[in-house]
Structures are given as structure tokens and as C-alpha cells.
Amino acid sequence: MKITNIGIVDKLTISYILERITQEQIMERYLGIKVSNETLSPSFSLSPFRKDNSATCNYYYTIDKTGYAKLRFRDWDGTFKGDCFDAASEILKIS
């Protein structure tokens, strides 16, 4: 059976997903790090992408032209920088 036969593909957009679950929930699920004041910039946590002995990662928000606050995560050693969909792709090893 093809996935198109169950009617999901037409609806599966970023907007569709974010109407049902928050960016914070996606980040917490895939990175295993709670989004809180303790993990938002300027605070740091350990990297979920590599062995990390020193806290070099944090969450932060960027604001787009429409005023939408996009949650992002950055590993300051250069390993990773992205939003909740980038994080899920990196953890699941999909592009």
C-alpha cells in the first residue's frame, strides 16, 4: 500500500504539524532536552549529537518578518544548528 492511499501526504506540511504539536514538544522529543529558562540562551546544555564533556549547546528563538518566533537549537562547536524539523532529521538520519 502506498502512503498516498491513506490520505496523509496532502496534509503533511509544516503548518499541519505545528497546528497539532509545538516546536518545543518536537525538540524535547528528539533531543531529549527540556525547553526551559535553564536551556534557553544564554544557558547551555550538553550536546545530544556527540560525546560532550562541556555544555556547549542551547535553545534560542529567532523572530521572522511576520513576528513568528521560531525555536532553534545550536551546538556551538559547529556540529549542528537548526529548527525542530532539522533536529528530528538529524536524529533520525533522514533528509
Tab-separated table of N, CA, C and O in Angstrom:
chain	number	residue	atom	x	y	z
A	1	MET	N	0.845	-1.176	0.000
A	1	MET	CA	0.000	0.000	0.000
A	1	MET	C	0.889	1.238	0.000
A	1	MET	O	1.831	1.329	0.772
A	2	LYS	N	0.573	2.195	-0.847
A	2	LYS	CA	1.310	3.458	-0.892
A	2	LYS	C	0.763	4.396	0.174
A	2	LYS	O	-0.415	4.370	0.495
A	3	ILE	N	1.637	5.269	0.706
A	3	ILE	CA	1.213	6.228	1.730
A	3	ILE	C	0.146	7.185	1.189
A	3	ILE	O	-0.718	7.641	1.920
A	4	THR	N	0.165	7.455	-0.106
A	4	THR	CA	-0.839	8.350	-0.683
A	4	THR	C	-2.242	7.763	-0.587
A	4	THR	O	-3.216	8.490	-0.601
A	5	ASN	N	-2.348	6.457	-0.468
A	5	ASN	CA	-3.660	5.809	-0.377
A	5	ASN	C	-4.336	6.041	0.963
A	5	ASN	O	-5.533	5.790	1.087
A	6	ILE	N	-3.614	6.495	1.973
A	6	ILE	CA	-4.250	6.707	3.270
A	6	ILE	C	-4.530	8.186	3.532
A	6	ILE	O	-4.978	8.566	4.595
A	7	GLY	N	-4.266	9.053	2.564
A	7	GLY	CA	-4.672	10.447	2.633
A	7	GLY	C	-3.837	11.356	3.519
A	7	GLY	O	-4.306	12.407	3.912
A	8	ILE	N	-2.619	10.991	3.843
A	8	ILE	CA	-1.801	11.828	4.723
A	8	ILE	C	-0.932	12.805	3.936
A	8	ILE	O	-0.780	13.943	4.332
A	9	VAL	N	-0.387	12.412	2.837
A	9	VAL	CA	0.616	13.195	2.131
A	9	VAL	C	0.132	14.605	1.807
A	9	VAL	O	0.866	15.569	1.993
A	10	ASP	N	-1.090	14.775	1.356
A	10	ASP	CA	-1.583	16.108	1.012
A	10	ASP	C	-1.618	17.038	2.215
A	10	ASP	O	-1.536	18.244	2.071
A	11	LYS	N	-1.783	16.517	3.411
A	11	LYS	CA	-1.911	17.329	4.611
A	11	LYS	C	-0.609	17.483	5.382
A	11	LYS	O	-0.515	18.315	6.258
A	12	LEU	N	0.377	16.678	5.102
A	12	LEU	CA	1.579	16.649	5.916
A	12	LEU	C	2.531	17.782	5.534
A	12	LEU	O	3.454	17.624	4.763
A	13	THR	N	2.254	18.952	6.113
A	13	THR	CA	3.078	20.134	5.893
A	13	THR	C	3.562	20.621	7.255
A	13	THR	O	3.065	20.175	8.296
A	14	ILE	N	4.492	21.543	7.239
A	14	ILE	CA	4.973	22.106	8.499
A	14	ILE	C	3.820	22.765	9.246
A	14	ILE	O	3.670	22.575	10.456
A	15	SER	N	2.991	23.497	8.542
A	15	SER	CA	1.838	24.143	9.187
A	15	SER	C	0.896	23.115	9.813
A	15	SER	O	0.424	23.298	10.933
A	16	TYR	N	0.623	22.050	9.075
A	16	TYR	CA	-0.260	20.986	9.565
A	16	TYR	C	0.295	20.382	10.860
A	16	TYR	O	-0.422	20.197	11.831
A	17	ILE	N	1.591	20.113	10.876
A	17	ILE	CA	2.223	19.523	12.067
A	17	ILE	C	2.175	20.503	13.239
A	17	ILE	O	1.777	20.133	14.347
A	18	LEU	N	2.549	21.767	12.999
A	18	LEU	CA	2.615	22.749	14.087
A	18	LEU	C	1.242	23.193	14.592
A	18	LEU	O	1.149	23.787	15.663
A	19	GLU	N	0.178	22.855	13.876
A	19	GLU	CA	-1.173	23.088	14.389
A	19	GLU	C	-1.555	22.031	15.419
A	19	GLU	O	-2.504	22.199	16.168
A	20	ARG	N	-0.792	20.942	15.467
A	20	ARG	CA	-1.125	19.810	16.328
A	20	ARG	C	-0.127	19.541	17.443
A	20	ARG	O	-0.422	18.871	18.415
A	21	ILE	N	1.088	20.047	17.281
A	21	ILE	CA	2.154	19.829	18.259
A	21	ILE	C	3.070	21.049	18.210
A	21	ILE	O	3.233	21.658	17.155
A	22	THR	N	3.670	21.404	19.327
A	22	THR	CA	4.509	22.600	19.358
A	22	THR	C	5.953	22.301	18.952
A	22	THR	O	6.406	21.158	19.012
A	23	GLN	N	6.642	23.361	18.581
A	23	GLN	CA	8.078	23.245	18.290
A	23	GLN	C	8.816	22.697	19.507
A	23	GLN	O	9.728	21.879	19.391
A	24	GLU	N	8.415	23.173	20.680
A	24	GLU	CA	9.050	22.752	21.931
A	24	GLU	C	8.875	21.250	22.157
A	24	GLU	O	9.817	20.556	22.547
A	25	GLN	N	7.690	20.732	21.879
A	25	GLN	CA	7.444	19.299	22.055
A	25	GLN	C	8.288	18.467	21.091
A	25	GLN	O	8.806	17.420	21.466
A	26	ILE	N	8.417	18.945	19.864
A	26	ILE	CA	9.241	18.224	18.882
A	26	ILE	C	10.697	18.222	19.318
A	26	ILE	O	11.361	17.163	19.311
A	27	MET	N	11.214	19.374	19.715
A	27	MET	CA	12.613	19.465	20.166
A	27	MET	C	12.853	18.554	21.363
A	27	MET	O	13.832	17.804	21.392
A	28	GLU	N	11.974	18.627	22.352
A	28	GLU	CA	12.151	17.803	23.553
A	28	GLU	C	12.107	16.323	23.217
A	28	GLU	O	12.884	15.538	23.763
A	29	ARG	N	11.223	15.928	22.302
A	29	ARG	CA	11.090	14.513	21.931
A	29	ARG	C	12.356	13.994	21.256
A	29	ARG	O	12.857	12.930	21.572
A	30	TYR	N	12.892	14.756	20.316
A	30	TYR	CA	14.034	14.262	19.544
A	30	TYR	C	15.388	14.569	20.176
A	30	TYR	O	16.331	13.794	19.999
A	31	LEU	N	15.503	15.656	20.906
A	31	LEU	CA	16.793	15.981	21.514
A	31	LEU	C	16.905	15.507	22.952
A	31	LEU	O	18.004	15.394	23.486
A	32	GLY	N	15.766	15.264	23.595
A	32	GLY	CA	15.800	14.806	24.981
A	32	GLY	C	16.209	15.882	25.972
A	32	GLY	O	16.627	15.572	27.081
A	33	ILE	N	16.098	17.144	25.569
A	33	ILE	CA	16.459	18.265	26.437
A	33	ILE	C	15.230	19.160	26.568
A	33	ILE	O	14.717	19.660	25.562
A	34	LYS	N	14.755	19.348	27.791
A	34	LYS	CA	13.574	20.169	28.021
A	34	LYS	C	13.837	21.621	27.624
A	34	LYS	O	14.908	22.147	27.863
A	35	VAL	N	12.851	22.229	26.988
A	35	VAL	CA	12.931	23.654	26.654
A	35	VAL	C	12.467	24.422	27.889
A	35	VAL	O	11.325	24.304	28.315
A	36	SER	N	13.377	25.161	28.485
A	36	SER	CA	13.068	25.909	29.705
A	36	SER	C	14.020	27.091	29.811
A	36	SER	O	14.938	27.235	29.000
A	37	ASN	N	13.821	27.916	30.816
A	37	ASN	CA	14.734	29.044	31.029
A	37	ASN	C	16.162	28.569	31.227
A	37	ASN	O	17.108	29.268	30.883
A	38	GLU	N	16.337	27.359	31.771
A	38	GLU	CA	17.674	26.824	32.021
A	38	GLU	C	18.372	26.375	30.744
A	38	GLU	O	19.586	26.221	30.722
A	39	THR	N	17.609	26.118	29.670
A	39	THR	CA	18.231	25.653	28.423
A	39	THR	C	18.153	26.684	27.303
A	39	THR	O	18.693	26.465	26.234
A	40	LEU	N	17.476	27.802	27.553
A	40	LEU	CA	17.441	28.882	26.566
A	40	LEU	C	18.695	29.738	26.702
A	40	LEU	O	19.236	29.883	27.784
A	41	SER	N	19.131	30.305	25.580
A	41	SER	CA	20.282	31.193	25.596
A	41	SER	C	20.075	32.271	26.649
A	41	SER	O	18.981	32.789	26.779
A	42	PRO	N	21.032	32.595	27.491
A	42	PRO	CA	22.457	32.300	27.396
A	42	PRO	C	22.901	31.037	28.147
A	42	PRO	O	24.091	30.806	28.301
A	43	SER	N	21.959	30.227	28.647
A	43	SER	CA	22.326	28.990	29.354
A	43	SER	C	22.732	27.913	28.356
A	43	SER	O	22.340	27.945	27.194
A	44	PHE	N	23.487	26.920	28.813
A	44	PHE	CA	23.989	25.868	27.931
A	44	PHE	C	23.698	24.479	28.492
A	44	PHE	O	23.549	24.304	29.691
A	45	SER	N	23.635	23.487	27.588
A	45	SER	CA	23.464	22.089	27.965
A	45	SER	C	24.407	21.229	27.122
A	45	SER	O	25.034	21.725	26.186
A	46	LEU	N	24.488	19.944	27.443
A	46	LEU	CA	25.347	19.017	26.703
A	46	LEU	C	24.727	18.677	25.356
A	46	LEU	O	23.507	18.647	25.207
A	47	SER	N	25.549	18.383	24.384
A	47	SER	CA	25.081	18.075	23.032
A	47	SER	C	24.463	16.683	22.945
A	47	SER	O	25.056	15.710	23.410
A	48	PRO	N	23.296	16.561	22.305
A	48	PRO	CA	22.715	15.247	22.052
A	48	PRO	C	23.285	14.600	20.788
A	48	PRO	O	22.999	13.455	20.491
A	49	PHE	N	24.130	15.318	20.044
A	49	PHE	CA	24.653	14.837	18.780
A	49	PHE	C	26.043	14.214	18.855
A	49	PHE	O	26.501	13.609	17.904
A	50	ARG	N	26.717	14.398	19.978
A	50	ARG	CA	28.093	13.911	20.096
A	50	ARG	C	28.436	13.751	21.571
A	50	ARG	O	27.713	14.226	22.441
A	51	LYS	N	29.551	13.071	21.851
A	51	LYS	CA	30.034	12.982	23.226
A	51	LYS	C	30.506	14.375	23.620
A	51	LYS	O	31.327	14.980	22.940
A	52	ASP	N	29.948	14.875	24.705
A	52	ASP	CA	30.199	16.252	25.096
A	52	ASP	C	30.506	16.305	26.587
A	52	ASP	O	29.694	15.900	27.402
A	53	ASN	N	31.686	16.766	26.940
A	53	ASN	CA	32.067	16.887	28.345
A	53	ASN	C	31.876	18.302	28.883
A	53	ASN	O	32.041	18.548	30.066
A	54	SER	N	31.548	19.215	27.990
A	54	SER	CA	31.381	20.611	28.371
A	54	SER	C	30.107	21.132	27.708
A	54	SER	O	29.918	20.977	26.500
A	55	ALA	N	29.226	21.737	28.467
A	55	ALA	CA	27.958	22.235	27.933
A	55	ALA	C	28.207	23.325	26.888
A	55	ALA	O	28.708	24.400	27.209
A	56	THR	N	27.891	23.013	25.631
A	56	THR	CA	28.156	23.940	24.527
A	56	THR	C	26.937	24.161	23.635
A	56	THR	O	27.081	24.667	22.532
A	57	CYS	N	25.754	23.772	24.092
A	57	CYS	CA	24.558	23.854	23.261
A	57	CYS	C	23.458	24.642	23.960
A	57	CYS	O	23.380	24.632	25.190
A	58	ASN	N	22.606	25.280	23.144
A	58	ASN	CA	21.444	25.927	23.748
A	58	ASN	C	20.324	26.130	22.743
A	58	ASN	O	20.518	26.052	21.541
A	59	TYR	N	19.143	26.348	23.307
A	59	TYR	CA	17.970	26.741	22.530
A	59	TYR	C	17.942	28.255	22.456
A	59	TYR	O	18.399	28.940	23.370
A	60	TYR	N	17.354	28.768	21.391
A	60	TYR	CA	17.113	30.201	21.272
A	60	TYR	C	15.983	30.406	20.269
A	60	TYR	O	15.643	29.496	19.511
A	61	TYR	N	15.381	31.562	20.299
A	61	TYR	CA	14.312	31.893	19.367
A	61	TYR	C	14.785	32.952	18.391
A	61	TYR	O	15.526	33.859	18.754
A	62	THR	N	14.353	32.824	17.138
A	62	THR	CA	14.530	33.877	16.143
A	62	THR	C	13.129	34.349	15.750
A	62	THR	O	12.180	33.563	15.787
A	63	ILE	N	13.014	35.587	15.396
A	63	ILE	CA	11.725	36.161	15.016
A	63	ILE	C	11.758	36.479	13.518
A	63	ILE	O	12.659	37.185	13.052
A	64	ASP	N	10.766	35.951	12.771
A	64	ASP	CA	10.743	36.245	11.335
A	64	ASP	C	9.984	37.541	11.051
A	64	ASP	O	9.524	38.215	11.973
A	65	LYS	N	9.830	37.887	9.777
A	65	LYS	CA	9.188	39.138	9.371
A	65	LYS	C	7.738	39.240	9.833
A	65	LYS	O	7.225	40.336	10.018
A	66	THR	N	7.086	38.115	9.999
A	66	THR	CA	5.675	38.128	10.416
A	66	THR	C	5.521	38.169	11.931
A	66	THR	O	4.416	38.231	12.444
A	67	GLY	N	6.637	38.099	12.655
A	67	GLY	CA	6.590	38.106	14.116
A	67	GLY	C	6.554	36.720	14.730
A	67	GLY	O	6.465	36.567	15.941
A	68	TYR	N	6.643	35.674	13.891
A	68	TYR	CA	6.625	34.294	14.381
A	68	TYR	C	7.956	33.967	15.060
A	68	TYR	O	9.021	34.218	14.498
A	69	ALA	N	7.884	33.412	16.252
A	69	ALA	CA	9.085	33.024	16.996
A	69	ALA	C	9.425	31.569	16.680
A	69	ALA	O	8.674	30.660	17.030
A	70	LYS	N	10.547	31.361	16.022
A	70	LYS	CA	10.978	30.014	15.651
A	70	LYS	C	12.033	29.539	16.645
A	70	LYS	O	13.053	30.188	16.845
A	71	LEU	N	11.761	28.395	17.273
A	71	LEU	CA	12.706	27.793	18.210
A	71	LEU	C	13.833	27.145	17.427
A	71	LEU	O	13.599	26.414	16.463
A	72	ARG	N	15.055	27.400	17.869
A	72	ARG	CA	16.231	26.811	17.217
A	72	ARG	C	17.144	26.229	18.286
A	72	ARG	O	17.051	26.574	19.461
A	73	PHE	N	18.029	25.332	17.854
A	73	PHE	CA	18.996	24.704	18.753
A	73	PHE	C	20.350	24.822	18.075
A	73	PHE	O	20.463	24.651	16.864
A	74	ARG	N	21.369	25.111	18.874
A	74	ARG	CA	22.712	25.239	18.294
A	74	ARG	C	23.743	24.566	19.171
A	74	ARG	O	23.762	24.740	20.382
A	75	ASP	N	24.608	23.787	18.530
A	75	ASP	CA	25.789	23.237	19.169
A	75	ASP	C	26.931	24.151	18.724
A	75	ASP	O	27.275	24.195	17.546
A	76	TRP	N	27.467	24.889	19.653
A	76	TRP	CA	28.432	25.935	19.328
A	76	TRP	C	29.791	25.412	18.886
A	76	TRP	O	30.676	26.187	18.541
A	77	ASP	N	29.971	24.090	18.829
A	77	ASP	CA	31.218	23.570	18.261
A	77	ASP	C	31.094	23.444	16.737
A	77	ASP	O	32.027	23.048	16.068
A	78	GLY	N	29.925	23.769	16.209
A	78	GLY	CA	29.713	23.722	14.764
A	78	GLY	C	29.045	22.450	14.285
A	78	GLY	O	28.791	22.297	13.094
A	79	THR	N	28.734	21.520	15.179
A	79	THR	CA	28.133	20.247	14.805
A	79	THR	C	26.722	20.402	14.265
A	79	THR	O	26.338	19.734	13.317
A	80	PHE	N	25.922	21.284	14.874
A	80	PHE	CA	24.513	21.396	14.485
A	80	PHE	C	23.962	22.782	14.782
A	80	PHE	O	24.271	23.386	15.794
A	81	LYS	N	23.087	23.237	13.885
A	81	LYS	CA	22.297	24.449	14.102
A	81	LYS	C	21.024	24.275	13.288
A	81	LYS	O	21.083	23.992	12.092
A	82	GLY	N	19.849	24.395	13.933
A	82	GLY	CA	18.623	24.257	13.170
A	82	GLY	C	17.368	24.312	14.011
A	82	GLY	O	17.419	24.443	15.237
A	83	ASP	N	16.225	24.187	13.325
A	83	ASP	CA	14.932	24.209	13.999
A	83	ASP	C	14.499	22.793	14.378
A	83	ASP	O	15.286	21.837	14.241
A	84	CYS	N	13.258	22.654	14.821
A	84	CYS	CA	12.788	21.353	15.313
A	84	CYS	C	12.775	20.295	14.206
A	84	CYS	O	13.053	19.122	14.465
A	85	PHE	N	12.511	20.692	12.974
A	85	PHE	CA	12.477	19.731	11.870
A	85	PHE	C	13.893	19.316	11.464
A	85	PHE	O	14.138	18.156	11.130
A	86	ASP	N	14.831	20.256	11.530
A	86	ASP	CA	16.239	19.915	11.285
A	86	ASP	C	16.742	18.945	12.351
A	86	ASP	O	17.461	17.993	12.045
A	87	ALA	N	16.362	19.192	13.616
A	87	ALA	CA	16.800	18.330	14.718
A	87	ALA	C	16.250	16.925	14.560
A	87	ALA	O	16.973	15.945	14.719
A	88	ALA	N	14.959	16.811	14.235
A	88	ALA	CA	14.360	15.489	14.050
A	88	ALA	C	15.043	14.760	12.892
A	88	ALA	O	15.357	13.566	12.997
A	89	SER	N	15.314	15.466	11.785
A	89	SER	CA	16.000	14.867	10.636
A	89	SER	C	17.392	14.379	10.999
A	89	SER	O	17.808	13.297	10.588
A	90	GLU	N	18.107	15.178	11.780
A	90	GLU	CA	19.462	14.805	12.189
A	90	GLU	C	19.450	13.560	13.089
A	90	GLU	O	20.236	12.642	12.886
A	91	ILE	N	18.566	13.527	14.051
A	91	ILE	CA	18.468	12.383	14.960
A	91	ILE	C	18.034	11.122	14.207
A	91	ILE	O	18.567	10.027	14.440
A	92	LEU	N	17.062	11.258	13.308
A	92	LEU	CA	16.545	10.110	12.565
A	92	LEU	C	17.419	9.754	11.353
A	92	LEU	O	17.167	8.752	10.685
A	93	LYS	N	18.404	10.585	11.068
A	93	LYS	CA	19.316	10.383	9.923
A	93	LYS	C	18.560	10.356	8.598
A	93	LYS	O	18.764	9.481	7.759
A	94	ILE	N	17.638	11.320	8.459
A	94	ILE	CA	16.898	11.456	7.200
A	94	ILE	C	17.056	12.900	6.706
A	94	ILE	O	17.369	13.787	7.467
A	95	SER	N	16.847	13.103	5.419
A	95	SER	CA	16.957	14.464	4.893
A	95	SER	C	15.705	14.871	4.166
A	95	SER	O	14.821	14.142	3.934
